[in-house]
Structures are given as structure tokens and as C-alpha cells.
mmCIF file of C-alpha atoms and ligand atoms in Angstrom:
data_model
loop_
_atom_site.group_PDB
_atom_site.id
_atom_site.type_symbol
_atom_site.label_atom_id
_atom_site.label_comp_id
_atom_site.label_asym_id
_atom_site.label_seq_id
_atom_site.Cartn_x
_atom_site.Cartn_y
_atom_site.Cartn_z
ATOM 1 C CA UNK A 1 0.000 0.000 0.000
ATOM 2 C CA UNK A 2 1.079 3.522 -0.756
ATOM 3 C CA UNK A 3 1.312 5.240 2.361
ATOM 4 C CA UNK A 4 0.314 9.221 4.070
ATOM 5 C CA UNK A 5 2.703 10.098 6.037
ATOM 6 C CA UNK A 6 3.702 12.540 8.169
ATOM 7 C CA UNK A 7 7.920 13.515 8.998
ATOM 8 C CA UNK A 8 9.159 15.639 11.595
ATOM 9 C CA UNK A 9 12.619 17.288 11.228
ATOM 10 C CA UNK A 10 14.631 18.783 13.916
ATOM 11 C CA UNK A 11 18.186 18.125 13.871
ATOM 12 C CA UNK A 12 20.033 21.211 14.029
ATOM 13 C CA UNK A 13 17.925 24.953 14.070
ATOM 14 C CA UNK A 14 15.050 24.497 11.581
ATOM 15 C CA UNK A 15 12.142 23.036 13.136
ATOM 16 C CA UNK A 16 10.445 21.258 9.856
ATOM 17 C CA UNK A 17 7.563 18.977 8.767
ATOM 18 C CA UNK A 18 6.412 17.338 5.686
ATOM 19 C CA UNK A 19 3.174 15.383 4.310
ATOM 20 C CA UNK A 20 4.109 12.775 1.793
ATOM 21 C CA UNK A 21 0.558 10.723 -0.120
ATOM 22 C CA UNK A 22 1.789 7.970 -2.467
ATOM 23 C CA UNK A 23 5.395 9.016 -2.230
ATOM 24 C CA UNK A 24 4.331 12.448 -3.462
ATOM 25 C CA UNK A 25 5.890 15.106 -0.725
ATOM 26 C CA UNK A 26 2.370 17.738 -0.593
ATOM 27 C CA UNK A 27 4.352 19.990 1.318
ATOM 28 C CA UNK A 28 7.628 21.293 3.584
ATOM 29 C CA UNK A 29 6.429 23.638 6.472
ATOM 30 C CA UNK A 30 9.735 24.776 8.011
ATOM 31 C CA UNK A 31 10.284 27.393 11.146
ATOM 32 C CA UNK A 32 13.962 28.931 11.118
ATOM 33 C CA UNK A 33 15.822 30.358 14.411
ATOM 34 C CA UNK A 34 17.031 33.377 14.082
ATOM 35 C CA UNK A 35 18.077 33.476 17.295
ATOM 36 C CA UNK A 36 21.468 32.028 16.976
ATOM 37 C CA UNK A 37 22.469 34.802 14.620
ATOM 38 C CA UNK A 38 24.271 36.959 17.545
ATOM 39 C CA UNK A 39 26.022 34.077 18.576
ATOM 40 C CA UNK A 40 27.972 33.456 15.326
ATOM 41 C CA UNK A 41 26.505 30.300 15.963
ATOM 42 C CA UNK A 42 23.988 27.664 16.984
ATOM 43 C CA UNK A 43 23.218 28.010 20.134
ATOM 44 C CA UNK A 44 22.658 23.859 21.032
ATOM 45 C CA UNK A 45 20.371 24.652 23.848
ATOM 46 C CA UNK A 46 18.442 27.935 22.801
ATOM 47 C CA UNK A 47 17.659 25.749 19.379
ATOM 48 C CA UNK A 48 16.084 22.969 21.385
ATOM 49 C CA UNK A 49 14.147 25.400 23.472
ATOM 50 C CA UNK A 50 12.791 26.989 20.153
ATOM 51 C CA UNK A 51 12.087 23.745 18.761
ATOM 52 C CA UNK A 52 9.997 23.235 21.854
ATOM 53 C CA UNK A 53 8.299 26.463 20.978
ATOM 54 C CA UNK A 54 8.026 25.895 17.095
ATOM 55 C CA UNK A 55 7.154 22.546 16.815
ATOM 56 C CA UNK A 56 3.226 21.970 17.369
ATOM 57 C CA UNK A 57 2.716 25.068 14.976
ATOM 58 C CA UNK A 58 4.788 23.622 12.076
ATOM 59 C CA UNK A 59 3.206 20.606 12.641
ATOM 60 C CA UNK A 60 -0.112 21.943 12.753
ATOM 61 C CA UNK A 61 -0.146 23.821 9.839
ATOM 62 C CA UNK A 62 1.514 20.999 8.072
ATOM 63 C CA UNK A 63 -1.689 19.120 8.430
ATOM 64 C CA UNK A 64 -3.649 22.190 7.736
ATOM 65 C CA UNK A 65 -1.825 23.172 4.562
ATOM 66 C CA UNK A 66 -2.187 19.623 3.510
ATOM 67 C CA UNK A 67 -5.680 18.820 3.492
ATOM 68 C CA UNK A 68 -4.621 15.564 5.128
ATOM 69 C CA UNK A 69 -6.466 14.990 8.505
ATOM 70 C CA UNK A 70 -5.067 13.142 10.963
ATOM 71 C CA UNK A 71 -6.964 10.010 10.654
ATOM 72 C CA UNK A 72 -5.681 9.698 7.477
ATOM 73 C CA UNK A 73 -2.171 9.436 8.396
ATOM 74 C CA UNK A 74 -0.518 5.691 8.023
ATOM 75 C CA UNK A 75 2.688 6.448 9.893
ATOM 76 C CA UNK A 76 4.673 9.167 12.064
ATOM 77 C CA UNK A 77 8.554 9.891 10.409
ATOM 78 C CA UNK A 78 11.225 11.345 12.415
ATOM 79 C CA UNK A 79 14.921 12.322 12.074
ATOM 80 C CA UNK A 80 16.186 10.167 14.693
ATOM 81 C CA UNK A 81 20.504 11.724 13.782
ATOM 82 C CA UNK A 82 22.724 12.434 13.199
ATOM 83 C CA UNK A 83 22.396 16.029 14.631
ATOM 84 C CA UNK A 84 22.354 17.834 18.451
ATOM 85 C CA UNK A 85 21.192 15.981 20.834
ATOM 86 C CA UNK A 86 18.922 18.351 22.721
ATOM 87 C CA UNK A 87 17.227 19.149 19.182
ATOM 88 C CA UNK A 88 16.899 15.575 18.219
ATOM 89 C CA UNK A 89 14.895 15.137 21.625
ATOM 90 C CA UNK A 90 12.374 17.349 21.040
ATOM 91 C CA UNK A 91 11.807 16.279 17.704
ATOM 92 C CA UNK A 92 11.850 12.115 18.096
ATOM 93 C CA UNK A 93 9.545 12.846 21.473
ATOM 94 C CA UNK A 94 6.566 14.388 19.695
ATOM 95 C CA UNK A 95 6.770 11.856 17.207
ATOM 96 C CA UNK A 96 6.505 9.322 19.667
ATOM 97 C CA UNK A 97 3.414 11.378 21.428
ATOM 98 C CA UNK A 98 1.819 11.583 17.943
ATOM 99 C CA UNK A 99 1.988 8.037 17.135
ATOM 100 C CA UNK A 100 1.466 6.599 20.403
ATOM 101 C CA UNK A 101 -2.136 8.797 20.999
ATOM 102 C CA UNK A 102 -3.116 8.128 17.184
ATOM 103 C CA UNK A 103 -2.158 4.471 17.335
ATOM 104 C CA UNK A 104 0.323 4.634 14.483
ATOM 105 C CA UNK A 105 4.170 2.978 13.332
ATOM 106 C CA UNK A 106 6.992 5.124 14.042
ATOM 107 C CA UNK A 107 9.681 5.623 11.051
ATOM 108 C CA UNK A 108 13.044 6.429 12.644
ATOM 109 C CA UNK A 109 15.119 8.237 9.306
ATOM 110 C CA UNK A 110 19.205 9.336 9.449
ATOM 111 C CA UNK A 111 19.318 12.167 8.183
ATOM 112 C CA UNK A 112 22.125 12.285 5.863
ATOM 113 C CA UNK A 113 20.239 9.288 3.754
ATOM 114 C CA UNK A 114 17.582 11.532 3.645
ATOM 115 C CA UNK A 115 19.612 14.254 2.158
ATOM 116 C CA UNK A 116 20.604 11.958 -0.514
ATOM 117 C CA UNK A 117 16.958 10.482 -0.963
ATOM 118 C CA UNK A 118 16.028 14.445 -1.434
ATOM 119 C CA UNK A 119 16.784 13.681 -5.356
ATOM 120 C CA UNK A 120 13.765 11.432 -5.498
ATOM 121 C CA UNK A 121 11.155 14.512 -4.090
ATOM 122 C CA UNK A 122 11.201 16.138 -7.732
ATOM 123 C CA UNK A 123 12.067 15.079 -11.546
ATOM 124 C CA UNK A 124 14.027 13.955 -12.934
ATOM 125 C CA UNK A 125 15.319 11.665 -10.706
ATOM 126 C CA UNK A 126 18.752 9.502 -10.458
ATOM 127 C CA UNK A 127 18.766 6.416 -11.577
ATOM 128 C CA UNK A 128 20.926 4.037 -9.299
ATOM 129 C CA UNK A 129 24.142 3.767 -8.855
ATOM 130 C CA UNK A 130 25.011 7.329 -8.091
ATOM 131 C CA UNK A 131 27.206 9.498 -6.494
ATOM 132 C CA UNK A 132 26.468 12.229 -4.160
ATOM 133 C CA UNK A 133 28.162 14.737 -3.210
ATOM 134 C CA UNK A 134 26.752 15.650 0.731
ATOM 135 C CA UNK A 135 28.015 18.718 1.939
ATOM 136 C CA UNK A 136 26.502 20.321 4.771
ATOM 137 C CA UNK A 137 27.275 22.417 8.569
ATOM 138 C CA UNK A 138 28.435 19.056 9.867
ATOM 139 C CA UNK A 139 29.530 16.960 6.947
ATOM 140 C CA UNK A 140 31.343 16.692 3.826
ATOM 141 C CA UNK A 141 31.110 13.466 2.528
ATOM 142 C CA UNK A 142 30.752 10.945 -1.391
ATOM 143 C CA UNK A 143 28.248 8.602 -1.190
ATOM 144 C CA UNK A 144 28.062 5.410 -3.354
ATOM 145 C CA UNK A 145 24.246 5.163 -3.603
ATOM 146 C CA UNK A 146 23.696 2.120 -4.798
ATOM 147 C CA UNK A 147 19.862 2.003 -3.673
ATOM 148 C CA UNK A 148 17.153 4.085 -1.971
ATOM 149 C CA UNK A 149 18.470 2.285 1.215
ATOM 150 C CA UNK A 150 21.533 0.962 0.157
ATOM 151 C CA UNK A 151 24.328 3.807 0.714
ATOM 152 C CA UNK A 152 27.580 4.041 1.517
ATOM 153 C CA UNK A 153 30.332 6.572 2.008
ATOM 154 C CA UNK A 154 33.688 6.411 0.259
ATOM 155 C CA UNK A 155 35.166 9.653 0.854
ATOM 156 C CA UNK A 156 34.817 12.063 3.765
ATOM 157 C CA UNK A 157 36.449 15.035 5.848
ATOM 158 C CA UNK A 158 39.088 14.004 8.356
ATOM 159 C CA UNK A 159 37.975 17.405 10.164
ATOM 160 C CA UNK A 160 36.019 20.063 9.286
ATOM 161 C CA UNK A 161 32.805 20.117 6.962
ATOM 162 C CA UNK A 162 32.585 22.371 3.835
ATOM 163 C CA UNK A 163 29.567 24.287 5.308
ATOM 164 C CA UNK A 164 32.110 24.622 8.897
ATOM 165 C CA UNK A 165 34.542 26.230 6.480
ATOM 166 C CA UNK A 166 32.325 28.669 4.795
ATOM 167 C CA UNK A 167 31.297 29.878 8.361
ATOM 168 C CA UNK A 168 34.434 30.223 9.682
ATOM 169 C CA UNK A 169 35.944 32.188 7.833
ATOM 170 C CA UNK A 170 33.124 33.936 7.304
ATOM 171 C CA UNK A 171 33.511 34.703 11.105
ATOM 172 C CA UNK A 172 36.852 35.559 10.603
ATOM 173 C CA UNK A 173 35.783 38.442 8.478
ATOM 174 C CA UNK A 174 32.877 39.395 10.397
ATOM 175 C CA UNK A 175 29.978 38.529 8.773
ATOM 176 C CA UNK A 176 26.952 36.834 10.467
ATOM 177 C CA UNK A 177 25.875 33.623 10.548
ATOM 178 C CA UNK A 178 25.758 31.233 8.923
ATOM 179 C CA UNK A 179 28.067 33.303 6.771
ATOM 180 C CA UNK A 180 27.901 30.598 3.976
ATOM 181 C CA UNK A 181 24.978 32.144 1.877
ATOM 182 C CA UNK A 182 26.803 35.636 2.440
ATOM 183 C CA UNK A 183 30.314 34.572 1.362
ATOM 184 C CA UNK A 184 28.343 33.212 -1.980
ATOM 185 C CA UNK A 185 26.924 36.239 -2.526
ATOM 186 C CA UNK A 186 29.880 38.323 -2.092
ATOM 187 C CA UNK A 187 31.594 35.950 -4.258
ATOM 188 C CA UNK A 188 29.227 36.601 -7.261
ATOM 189 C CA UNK A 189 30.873 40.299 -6.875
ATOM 190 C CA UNK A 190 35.006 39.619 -6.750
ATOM 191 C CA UNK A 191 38.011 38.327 -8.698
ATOM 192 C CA UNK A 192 38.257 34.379 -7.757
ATOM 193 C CA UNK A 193 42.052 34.757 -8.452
ATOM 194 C CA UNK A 194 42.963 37.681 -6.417
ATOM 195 C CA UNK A 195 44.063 35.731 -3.936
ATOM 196 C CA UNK A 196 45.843 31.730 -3.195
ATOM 197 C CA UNK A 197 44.690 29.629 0.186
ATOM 198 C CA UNK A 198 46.868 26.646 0.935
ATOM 199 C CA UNK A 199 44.381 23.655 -0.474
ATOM 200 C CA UNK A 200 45.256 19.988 1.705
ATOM 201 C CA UNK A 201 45.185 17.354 -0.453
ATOM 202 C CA UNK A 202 43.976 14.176 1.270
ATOM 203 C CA UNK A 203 45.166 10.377 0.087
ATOM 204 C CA UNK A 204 42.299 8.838 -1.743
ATOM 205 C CA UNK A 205 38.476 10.308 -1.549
ATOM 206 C CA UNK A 206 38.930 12.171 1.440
ATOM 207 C CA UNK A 207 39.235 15.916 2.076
ATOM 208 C CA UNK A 208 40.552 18.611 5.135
ATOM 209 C CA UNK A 209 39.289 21.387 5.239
ATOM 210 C CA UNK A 210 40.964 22.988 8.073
ATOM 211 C CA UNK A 211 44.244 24.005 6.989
ATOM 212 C CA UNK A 212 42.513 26.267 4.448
ATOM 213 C CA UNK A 213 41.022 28.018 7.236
ATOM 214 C CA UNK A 214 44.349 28.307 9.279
ATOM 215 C CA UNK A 215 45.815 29.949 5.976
ATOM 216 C CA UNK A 216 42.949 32.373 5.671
ATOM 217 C CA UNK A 217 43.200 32.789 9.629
ATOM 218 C CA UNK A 218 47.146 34.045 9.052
ATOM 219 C CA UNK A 219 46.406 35.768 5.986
ATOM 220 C CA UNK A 220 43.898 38.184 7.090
ATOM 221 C CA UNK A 221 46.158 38.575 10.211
ATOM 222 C CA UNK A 222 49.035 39.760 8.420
ATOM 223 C CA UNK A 223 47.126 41.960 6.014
ATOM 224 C CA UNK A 224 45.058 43.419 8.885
ATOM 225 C CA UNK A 225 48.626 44.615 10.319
ATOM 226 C CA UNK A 226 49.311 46.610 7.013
ATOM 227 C CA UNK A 227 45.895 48.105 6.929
ATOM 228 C CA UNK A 228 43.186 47.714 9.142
ATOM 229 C CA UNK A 229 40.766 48.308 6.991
ATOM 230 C CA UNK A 230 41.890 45.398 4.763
ATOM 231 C CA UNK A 231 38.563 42.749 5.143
ATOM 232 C CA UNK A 232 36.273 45.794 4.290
ATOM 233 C CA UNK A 233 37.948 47.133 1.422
ATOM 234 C CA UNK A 234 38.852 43.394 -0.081
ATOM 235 C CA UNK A 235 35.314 41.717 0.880
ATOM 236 C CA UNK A 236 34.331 40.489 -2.372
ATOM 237 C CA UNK A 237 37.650 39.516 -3.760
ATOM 238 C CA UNK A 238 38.414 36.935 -0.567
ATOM 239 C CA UNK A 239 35.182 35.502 -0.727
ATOM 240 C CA UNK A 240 35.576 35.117 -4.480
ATOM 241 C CA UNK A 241 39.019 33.662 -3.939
ATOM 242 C CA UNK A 242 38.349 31.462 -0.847
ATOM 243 C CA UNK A 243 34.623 29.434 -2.254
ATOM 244 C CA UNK A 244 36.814 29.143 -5.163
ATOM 245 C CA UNK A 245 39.234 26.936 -3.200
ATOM 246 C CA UNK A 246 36.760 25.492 -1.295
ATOM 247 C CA UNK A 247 34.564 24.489 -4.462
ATOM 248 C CA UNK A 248 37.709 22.878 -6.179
ATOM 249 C CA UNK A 249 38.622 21.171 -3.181
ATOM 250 C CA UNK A 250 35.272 19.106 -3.642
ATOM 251 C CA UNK A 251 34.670 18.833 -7.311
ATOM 252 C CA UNK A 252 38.542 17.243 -7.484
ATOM 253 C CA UNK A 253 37.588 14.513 -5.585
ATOM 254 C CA UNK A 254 34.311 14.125 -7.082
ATOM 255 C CA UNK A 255 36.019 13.876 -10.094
ATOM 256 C CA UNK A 256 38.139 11.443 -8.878
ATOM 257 C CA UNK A 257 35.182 9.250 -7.299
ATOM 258 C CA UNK A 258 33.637 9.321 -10.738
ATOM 259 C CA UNK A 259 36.888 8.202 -12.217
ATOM 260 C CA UNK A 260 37.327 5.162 -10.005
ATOM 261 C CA UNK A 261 34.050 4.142 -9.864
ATOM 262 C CA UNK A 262 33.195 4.926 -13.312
ATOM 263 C CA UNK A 263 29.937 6.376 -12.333
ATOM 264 C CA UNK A 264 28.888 9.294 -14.285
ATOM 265 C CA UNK A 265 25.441 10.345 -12.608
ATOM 266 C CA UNK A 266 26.567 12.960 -10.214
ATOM 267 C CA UNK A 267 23.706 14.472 -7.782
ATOM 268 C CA UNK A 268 24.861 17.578 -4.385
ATOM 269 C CA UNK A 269 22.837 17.412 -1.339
ATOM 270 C CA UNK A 270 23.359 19.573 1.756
ATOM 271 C CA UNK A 271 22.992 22.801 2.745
ATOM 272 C CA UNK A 272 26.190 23.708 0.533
ATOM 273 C CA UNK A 273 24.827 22.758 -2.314
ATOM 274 C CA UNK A 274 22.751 25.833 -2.327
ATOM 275 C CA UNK A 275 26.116 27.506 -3.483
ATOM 276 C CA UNK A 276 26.043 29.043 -6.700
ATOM 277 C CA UNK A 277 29.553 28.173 -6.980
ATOM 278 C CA UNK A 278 29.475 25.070 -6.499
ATOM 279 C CA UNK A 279 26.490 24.026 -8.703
ATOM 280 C CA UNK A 280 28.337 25.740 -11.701
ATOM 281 C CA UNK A 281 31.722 24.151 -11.161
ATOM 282 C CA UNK A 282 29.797 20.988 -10.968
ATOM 283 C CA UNK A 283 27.461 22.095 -14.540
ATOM 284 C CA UNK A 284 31.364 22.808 -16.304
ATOM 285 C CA UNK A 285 32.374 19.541 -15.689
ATOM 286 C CA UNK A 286 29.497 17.722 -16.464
ATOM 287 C CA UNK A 287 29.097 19.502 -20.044
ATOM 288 C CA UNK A 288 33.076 18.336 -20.205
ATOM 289 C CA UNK A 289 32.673 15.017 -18.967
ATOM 290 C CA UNK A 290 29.650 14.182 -19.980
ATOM 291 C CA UNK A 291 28.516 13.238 -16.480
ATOM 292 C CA UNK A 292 24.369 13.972 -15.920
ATOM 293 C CA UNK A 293 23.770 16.091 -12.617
ATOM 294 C CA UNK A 294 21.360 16.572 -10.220
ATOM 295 C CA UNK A 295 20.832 19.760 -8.418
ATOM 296 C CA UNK A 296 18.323 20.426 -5.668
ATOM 297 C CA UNK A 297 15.779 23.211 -5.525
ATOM 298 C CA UNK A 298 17.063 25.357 -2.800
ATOM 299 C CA UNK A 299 13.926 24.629 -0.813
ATOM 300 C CA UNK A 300 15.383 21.095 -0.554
ATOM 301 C CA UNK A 301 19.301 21.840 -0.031
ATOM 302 C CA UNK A 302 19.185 23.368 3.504
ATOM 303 C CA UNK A 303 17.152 21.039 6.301
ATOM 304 C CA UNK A 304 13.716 20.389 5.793
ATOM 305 C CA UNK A 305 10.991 17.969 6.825
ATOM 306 C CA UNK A 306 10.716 16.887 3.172
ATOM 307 C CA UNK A 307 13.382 14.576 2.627
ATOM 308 C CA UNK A 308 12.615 12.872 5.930
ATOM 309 C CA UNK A 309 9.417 12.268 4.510
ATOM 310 C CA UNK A 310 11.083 10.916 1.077
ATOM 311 C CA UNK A 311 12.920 8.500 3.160
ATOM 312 C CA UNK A 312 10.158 7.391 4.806
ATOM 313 C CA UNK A 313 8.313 6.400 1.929
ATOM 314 C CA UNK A 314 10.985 3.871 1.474
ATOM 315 C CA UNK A 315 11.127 2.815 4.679
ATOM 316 C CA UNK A 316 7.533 2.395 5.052
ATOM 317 C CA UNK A 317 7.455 0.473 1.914
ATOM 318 C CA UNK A 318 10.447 -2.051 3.092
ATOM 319 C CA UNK A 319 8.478 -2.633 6.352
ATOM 320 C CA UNK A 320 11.207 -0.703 8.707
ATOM 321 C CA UNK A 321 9.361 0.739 11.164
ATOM 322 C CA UNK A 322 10.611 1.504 15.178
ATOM 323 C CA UNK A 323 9.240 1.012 18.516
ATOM 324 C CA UNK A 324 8.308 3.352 21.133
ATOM 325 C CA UNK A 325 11.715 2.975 23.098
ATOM 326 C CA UNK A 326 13.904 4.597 20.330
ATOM 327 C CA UNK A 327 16.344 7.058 21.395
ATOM 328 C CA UNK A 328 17.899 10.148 19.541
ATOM 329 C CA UNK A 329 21.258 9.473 18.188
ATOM 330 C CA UNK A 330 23.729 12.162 17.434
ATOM 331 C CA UNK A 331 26.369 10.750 16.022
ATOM 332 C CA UNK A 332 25.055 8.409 13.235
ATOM 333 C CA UNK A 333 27.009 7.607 10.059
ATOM 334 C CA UNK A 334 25.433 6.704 6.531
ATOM 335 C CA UNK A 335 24.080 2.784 6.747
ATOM 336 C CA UNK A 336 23.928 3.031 10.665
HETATM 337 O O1 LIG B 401 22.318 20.985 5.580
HETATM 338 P P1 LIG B 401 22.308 22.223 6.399
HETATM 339 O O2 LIG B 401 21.114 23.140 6.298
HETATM 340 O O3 LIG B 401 22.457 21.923 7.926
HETATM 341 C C1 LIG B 401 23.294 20.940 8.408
HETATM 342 O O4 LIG B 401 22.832 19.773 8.488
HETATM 343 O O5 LIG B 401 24.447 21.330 8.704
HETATM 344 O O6 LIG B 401 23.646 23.034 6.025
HETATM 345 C C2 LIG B 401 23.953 24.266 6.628
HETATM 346 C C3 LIG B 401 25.283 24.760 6.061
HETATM 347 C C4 LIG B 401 25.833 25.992 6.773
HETATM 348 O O7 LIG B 401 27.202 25.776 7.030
HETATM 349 C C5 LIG B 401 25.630 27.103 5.739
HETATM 350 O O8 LIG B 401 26.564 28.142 5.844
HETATM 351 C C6 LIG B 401 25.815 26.325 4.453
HETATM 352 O O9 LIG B 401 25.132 25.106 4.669
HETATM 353 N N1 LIG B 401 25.251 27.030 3.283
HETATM 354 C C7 LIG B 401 26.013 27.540 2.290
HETATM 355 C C8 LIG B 401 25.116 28.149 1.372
HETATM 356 N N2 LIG B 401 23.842 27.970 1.846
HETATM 357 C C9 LIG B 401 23.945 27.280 3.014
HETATM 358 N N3 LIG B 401 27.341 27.521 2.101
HETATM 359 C C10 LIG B 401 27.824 28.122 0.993
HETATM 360 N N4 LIG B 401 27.028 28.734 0.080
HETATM 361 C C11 LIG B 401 25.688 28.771 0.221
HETATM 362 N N5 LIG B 401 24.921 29.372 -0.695
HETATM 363 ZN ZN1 LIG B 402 21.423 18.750 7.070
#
């Protein structure tokens, strides 16, 4: 049977939920929290406090904005991890409440699959194998898709994420956060070769990304000394130059994934993937390589309830539901 389901997210600071009917997603309510924007940072605890706050709303006009009653429903979704812990509480203990009081399954979801399984939301979708490119606040990692629940990861960052990268140094230069989205924009504005970071190459598939942000750190250091005014006269140019880096860094080792593996269907998940950057390095070598790409609507880059619910579908269709004992995990790796 094709299922209704409902899927909670609440990982990190976006409190999110989705309606999927027949493995069509009907909608992707999400509350963001601006709160950690002072902070330069998330804020573990104030996020799970304004998940608390957020969550019956988002779920409530989930159901209202679907047209999907309650009754209806065949299953509750969650993101069970990997994510923060206090978040991940709020989030896997409503579902619980939900589906205990309405009598439904629970469907516990990772959700880094679910990033990956985000392809399958829209058209066109990948056909399997694939690799994906998951880039994100906490991750950075190639994953051998092989099915919708048959993943693996052959390539990841020894420490730092991409996404930790771009708000680093975005920090460094004293923008907001998440100064990702910013660092892309200024980017669109500056020379890409003004300036040279030290790139780490990794052995194999794997990537570092924080010696690029120790050369940046010492670079802007230096400069600063010779004018102080350095960051705010040179804005667009470093931001050009540094997602430059940071963008090769990842499509070099896609590159070399595809190579090895000989795959050639290349999808980006992740909140990174929203960068404009990236998607057009990745459209250049496609066109030269003749790979075919897949490319999220922005909607469905950054964390949403939507591609919990996409995962669920699959889940719900294999049978793999949870009981009522299932704990948050925060730590949770691809296949866990
Ligand atoms: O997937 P996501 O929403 O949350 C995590 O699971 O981490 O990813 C958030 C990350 C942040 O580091 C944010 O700065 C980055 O994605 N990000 C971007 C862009 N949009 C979001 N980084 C670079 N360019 C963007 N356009
Ligand atoms: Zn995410």
C-alpha cells in the first residue's frame, strides 16, 4: 500500500515537517531560528528550546496546509541523527506522542540518507548507482548510492565540513551567521584569483578542510597589520578567492570518485549545495565530462521535513518501522 505520512525534522535549528501521499511530498512547512544569529553560531540549547516552541505550529499547519487529517495518516517519520542531541529530543519525542495517541508505526530516518533520498522529491530523478556529493554544517562526505536504502560513504572530511569552512571564515571576516549564503553572494561580486589559500590534499576520496582556514586565519592577520581596513575594502575579492578553493577542493575529488568508480550520474545534497559556486563548477564539468547532474531546488538543499518524509516512503514500503523505546542518536554515520 502507498502510504500518508507525516515527517518531523529537527536536527540542528530548523524546526520542519512534511506530508508525503503515495510518495508524493504535498508539502515542507519549516520554522527557522534566528536566534542564533548573535552568537555566530547555533546556540545547542536555545535551538532545542525553540524547537519546543516551534514545533506543534509547524506541525499543525503541516496538516492544515495539507488537506490531510489526521486520521488519514498511516505512519509518524522522524529524524532520529545524526544532529544535536537536545534538538533531536524534542523532535523524536513528539513523534513518539503523535503516534502513540493516534495508534500509528513510528519511522526512525538518518538524516544524511535523507539528504541523498532528497533527489527522489522532484524530476528527474537519479537512476541508481550514483554518487552524491553531501556537503553540509556538519559533513562533507561521497556517497556510493547504490539504492534508496543501500548507501555508503567512500570519501569524507578528516575534520572540518565544507559548510564549517564557509562559516568560519566567514567569522573571521565578520559577517553573520551562517556566513555561507553571504560569502556566496559576495563571491558573485570579486576576482576568484585575487588571492591563493593553501588547499590539503587528502590520500584517496577524502578531504581537510581545516588548513585552508588556518591559511585564511594568518592571511587576514598579516594583512590586517598593514591596513586595518583590509577585510572591508577586499570583501568580495576573498570571498571570491576562498569558495573558489573550497569548491575545487570538492569537485577534485568528485572527479576522482567518478573516475574510479566509473559512475557518471553525479547528484549535491546539503545545505552547501545551495552555493552558486558550487552548482556551476559541478554544470562545467558535467558539459566536459559528460557526467548527468542533479541539483536540488534550494527549498530542498538546507534542512527540511521533506526529505525525511522521502525517506520514509521507502522505509515504510520495506516494512522498517521503530518502537516506542527509540532514542535520539547524534552521532550516526550513513548505513547506521
Ligand atoms: O544541511 P544544512 O542546512 O544543515 C546541516 O545539516 O548542517 O547546512 C547548513 C550549512 C551551513 O554551514 C551554511 O553556511 C551552508 O550550509 N550554506 C552555504 C550556502 N547555503 C547554506 N554555504 C555556501 N554557500 C551557500 N549558498
Ligand atoms: Zn542537514
Amino acid at each position: 500500500m502507498s502510504p500518508i505520512l507525516l515527517a518531523i525534522e529537527s536536527s540542528c535549528d530548523e524546526t520542519s515537517a512534511s506530508i508525503i501521499q503515495h510518495g508524493k511530498v504535498l508539502n515542507n512547512v519549516i520554522a527557522s531560528q534566528s536566534i542564533h544569529q548573535k552568537y555566530g553560531g547555533v546556540v545547542p540549547e536555545l535551538a532545542s528550546r525553540a524547537h519546543q516552541q516551534n514545533i506543534l505550529m509547524v506541525v499543525n499547519e503541516c496538516l492544515s496546509t495539507s488537506g490531510i487529517s489526521k486520521k488519514e495518516l498511516n505512519a509518524i517519520a522522524f529524524t532520529r541523527g545524526p544532529g544535536l542531541m537536545g534538538s533531536l529530543l524534542v523532535g523524536v519525542s513528539f513523534a513518539k506522542g503523535m503516534a502513540w495517541s493516534l495508534g500509528l508505526p513510528l519511522i526512525e530516518v538518518n538524516h544524511m540518507e535523507a539528504h541523498v533520498l532528497a533527489h527522489f522529491i522532484d524530476e528527474p530523478k537519479p537512476v541508481f548507482p550514483f554518487l552524491c556529493l553531501t556537503v553540509s554544517g556538519g559533513h562533507t562526505q561521497i556517497v556510493l548510492v547504490e539504492d534508496y536504502l543501500n548507501m555508503k560513504v567512500i570519501g569524507e572530511t578528516q575534520d572540518d565540513a565544507v559548510g564549517e569552512a564557509f562559516d568560519k571564515a566567514a567569522k573571521m571576516m565578520g559577517l553573520p551567521y551562517p556566513g555561507g549564503p553571504l560569502i556566496d553572494q559576495y563571491a558573485k561580486l570579486g576576482n576568484a584569483k585575487a588571492y591563493k589559500f593553501s588547499e590539503t590534499t587528502m590520500a584517496g576520496l577524502d578531504f581537510s578542510f581545516s588548513g585552508i582556514k588556518t591559511s585564511l586565519l594568518y592571511f587576514l592577520r598579516d594583512q590586517k597589520k598593514l591596513d586595518p581596513r583590509f577585510v572591508e575594502k577586499n570583501r568580495d575579492d576573498i570571498c571570491a578567492s576562498l569558495q573558489r578553493s573550497l569548491v575545487d577542493m570538492l569537485l577534485q575529488k568528485v572527479k576522482k570518485a567518478a573516475k574510479e568508480t566509473g559512475i557518471r550520474q553525479v547528484a549535491i545534497a546539503g545545505g552547501v549545495s545551495a552555493n552558486s559556486g558550487l552548482r556551476d563548477g559541478l554544470k562545467k564539468i558535467a558539459e566536459e565530462l559528460g557526467w548527468t547532474i542533479f541539483i536540488p531546488e534550494f527549498q530542498y538543499c538546507t534542512d527540511n521535513a521533506a526529505m525525511i518524509a522521502m525517506a520514509a516512503h521507502y522505509k515504510y514500503l520495506k516494512g522498517e518501522f521503530c518502537t516506542l523505546d527509540v532514542a535520539p542518536v547524534a552521532y550516526m554515520a550513513i548505513g547506521d
